[in-house]
Coordinates of C-alpha atoms in Angstrom, one line a residue:
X444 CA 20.9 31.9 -17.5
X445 CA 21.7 33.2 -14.0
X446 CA 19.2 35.8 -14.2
X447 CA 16.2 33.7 -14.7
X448 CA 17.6 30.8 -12.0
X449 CA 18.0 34.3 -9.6
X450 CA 14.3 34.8 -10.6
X451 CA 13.0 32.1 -10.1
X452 CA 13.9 31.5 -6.3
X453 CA 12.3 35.1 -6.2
X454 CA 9.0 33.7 -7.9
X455 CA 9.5 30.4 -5.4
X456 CA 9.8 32.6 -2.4
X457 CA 6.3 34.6 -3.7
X458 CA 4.5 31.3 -4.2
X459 CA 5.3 29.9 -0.8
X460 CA 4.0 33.0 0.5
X461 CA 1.0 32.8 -0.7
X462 CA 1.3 35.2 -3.7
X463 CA -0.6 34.2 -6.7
X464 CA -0.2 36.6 -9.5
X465 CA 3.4 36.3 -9.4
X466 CA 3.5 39.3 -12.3
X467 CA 2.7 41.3 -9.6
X468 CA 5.5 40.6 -7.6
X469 CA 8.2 39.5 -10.5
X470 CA 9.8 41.1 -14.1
X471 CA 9.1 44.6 -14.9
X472 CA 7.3 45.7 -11.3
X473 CA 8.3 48.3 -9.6
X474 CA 10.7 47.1 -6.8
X475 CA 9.5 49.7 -4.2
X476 CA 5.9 48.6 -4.8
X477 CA 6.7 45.1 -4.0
X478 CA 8.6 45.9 -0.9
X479 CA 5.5 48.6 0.2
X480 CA 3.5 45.1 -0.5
X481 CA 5.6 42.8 1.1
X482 CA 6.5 45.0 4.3
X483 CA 3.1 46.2 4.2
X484 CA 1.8 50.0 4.8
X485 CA 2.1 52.5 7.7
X486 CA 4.2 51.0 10.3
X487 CA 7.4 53.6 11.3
X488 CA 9.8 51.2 10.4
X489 CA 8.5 49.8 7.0
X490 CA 8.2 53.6 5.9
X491 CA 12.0 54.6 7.5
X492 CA 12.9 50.9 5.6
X493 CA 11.3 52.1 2.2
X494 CA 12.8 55.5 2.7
X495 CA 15.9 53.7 3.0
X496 CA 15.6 51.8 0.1
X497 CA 14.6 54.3 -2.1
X498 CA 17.8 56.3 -1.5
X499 CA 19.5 53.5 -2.0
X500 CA 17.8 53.4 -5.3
X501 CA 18.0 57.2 -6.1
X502 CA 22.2 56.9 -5.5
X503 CA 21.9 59.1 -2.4
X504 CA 23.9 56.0 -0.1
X505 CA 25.7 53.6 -1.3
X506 CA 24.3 50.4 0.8
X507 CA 21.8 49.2 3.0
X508 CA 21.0 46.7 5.4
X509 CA 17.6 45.8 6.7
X510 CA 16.3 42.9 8.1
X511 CA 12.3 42.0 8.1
X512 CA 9.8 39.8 8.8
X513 CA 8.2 38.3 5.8
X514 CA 4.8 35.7 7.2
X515 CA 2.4 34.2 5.6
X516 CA -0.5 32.0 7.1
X517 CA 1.0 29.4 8.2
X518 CA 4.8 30.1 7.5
X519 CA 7.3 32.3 9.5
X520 CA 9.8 33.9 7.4
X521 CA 12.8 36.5 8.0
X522 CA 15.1 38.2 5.5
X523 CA 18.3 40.1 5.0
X524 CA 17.5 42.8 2.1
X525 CA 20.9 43.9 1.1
X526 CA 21.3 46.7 -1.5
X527 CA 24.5 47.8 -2.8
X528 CA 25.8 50.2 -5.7
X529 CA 28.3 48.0 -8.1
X530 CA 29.4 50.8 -11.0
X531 CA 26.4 51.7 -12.5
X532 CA 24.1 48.7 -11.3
X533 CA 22.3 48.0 -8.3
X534 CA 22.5 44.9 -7.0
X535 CA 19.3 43.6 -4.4
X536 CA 20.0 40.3 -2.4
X537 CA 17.0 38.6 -0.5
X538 CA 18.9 36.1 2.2
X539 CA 16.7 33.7 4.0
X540 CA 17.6 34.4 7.5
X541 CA 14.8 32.4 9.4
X542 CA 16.4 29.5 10.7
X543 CA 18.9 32.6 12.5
X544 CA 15.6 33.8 13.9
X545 CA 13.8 31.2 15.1
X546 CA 17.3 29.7 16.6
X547 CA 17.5 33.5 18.3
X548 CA 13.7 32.9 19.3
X549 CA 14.3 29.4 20.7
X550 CA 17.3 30.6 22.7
X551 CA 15.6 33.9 23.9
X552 CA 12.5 31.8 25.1
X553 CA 15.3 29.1 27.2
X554 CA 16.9 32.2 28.7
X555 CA 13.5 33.5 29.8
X556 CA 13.1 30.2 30.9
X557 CA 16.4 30.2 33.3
X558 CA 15.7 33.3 34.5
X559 CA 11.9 32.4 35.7
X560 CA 13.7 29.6 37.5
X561 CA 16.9 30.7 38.8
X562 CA 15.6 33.9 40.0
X563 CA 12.6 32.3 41.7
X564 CA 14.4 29.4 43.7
X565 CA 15.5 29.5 47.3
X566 CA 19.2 28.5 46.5
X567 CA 21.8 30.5 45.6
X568 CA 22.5 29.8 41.9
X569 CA 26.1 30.6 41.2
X570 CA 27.7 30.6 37.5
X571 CA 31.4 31.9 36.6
X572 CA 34.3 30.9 34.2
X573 CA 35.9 27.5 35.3
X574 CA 38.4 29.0 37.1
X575 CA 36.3 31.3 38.9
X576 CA 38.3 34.5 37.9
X577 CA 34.9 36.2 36.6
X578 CA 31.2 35.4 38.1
X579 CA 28.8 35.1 35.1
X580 CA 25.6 34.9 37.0
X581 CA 24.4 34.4 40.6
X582 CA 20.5 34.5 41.5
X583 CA 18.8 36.6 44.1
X584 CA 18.8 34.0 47.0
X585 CA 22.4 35.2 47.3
X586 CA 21.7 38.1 49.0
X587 CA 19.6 36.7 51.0
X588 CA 21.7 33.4 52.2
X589 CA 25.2 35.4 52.1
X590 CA 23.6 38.5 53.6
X591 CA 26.1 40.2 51.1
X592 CA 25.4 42.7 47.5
X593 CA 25.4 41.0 44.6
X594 CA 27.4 43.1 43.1
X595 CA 30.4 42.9 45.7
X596 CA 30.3 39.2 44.4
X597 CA 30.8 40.4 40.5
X598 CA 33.6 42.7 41.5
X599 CA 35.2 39.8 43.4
X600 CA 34.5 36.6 42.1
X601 CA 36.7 34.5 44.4
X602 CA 34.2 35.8 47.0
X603 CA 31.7 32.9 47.1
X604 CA 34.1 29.7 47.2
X605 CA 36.5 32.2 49.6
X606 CA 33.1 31.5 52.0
X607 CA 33.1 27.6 51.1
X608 CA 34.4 25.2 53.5
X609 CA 36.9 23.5 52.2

């Protein structure tokens, strides 16, 4: 039934990370092993997320949240482990949440981008809502064109296109 189809993406997951001996990782293990396996040893946060987890487990909180990395060779993976108390049941969700991450990679790795370039050009650079009632960015070379703060230009945002011909 459901429980084996649950299973069975858990065993799937295990095989495409490289896992083998998927009894050590399936049916009858001790959850808290796997995740010491999984998240590996000795790092601050896998041991605050185990500790976590285990009171989780013991009934001390009710829920928990914890997101994690989860590689292989080869394959990037991230999770949301989800734990919550349902009556007298625990129930443990693994959600894939790597196309989230790599999406938040990719756009972290444009804006690092942006900033390399807007920051490093000779023109002023000016961003702001379409009707300019707030300035969302402006690069250095205002300061330094303008002779004016930054900042007076994020107070004011009519500012800039106030000094604009016309």
């Amino acid at each position: 039934g459901k429980i084996e189809k649950v299973n069975q993406l858990w065993r799937d997951s295990a095989s495409r990370n490289g896992i083998t001996d998927l009894s050590s990782v399936c049916e009858g293990v001790n959850y808290l092993d796997v995740c010491r396996r999984v998240m590996g040893e000795g790092d601050q946060l896998t041991e605050k997320g185990l500790r976590d987890i285990a009171g989780v487990l013991s009934r001390e909180t009710e829920h928990l949240e914890i997101e994690f990395p989860c590689h292989s060779p080869g394959l990037k993976q991230w999770y949301l482990l989800k734990i919550n108390l349902i009556g007298n049941g625990i129930v443990i969700l693994h959600i894939d949440i790597t196309k989230r991450k790599l999406a938040e990679q990719a756009l972290a790795e444009e804006e690092r981008k942006f900033r390399i370039i807007a920051e490093n050009i000779e023109e002023t650079l000016w961003i702001s809502t379409p009707g300019a009632e707030r300035t969302i960015y402006v690069s250095p070379a205002y300061r330094r064109i303008w002779g004016r703060d930054l900042e007076e230009l994020y107070k004011n945002p009519g500012l800039l296109l106030a000094t604009v011909h016309p």
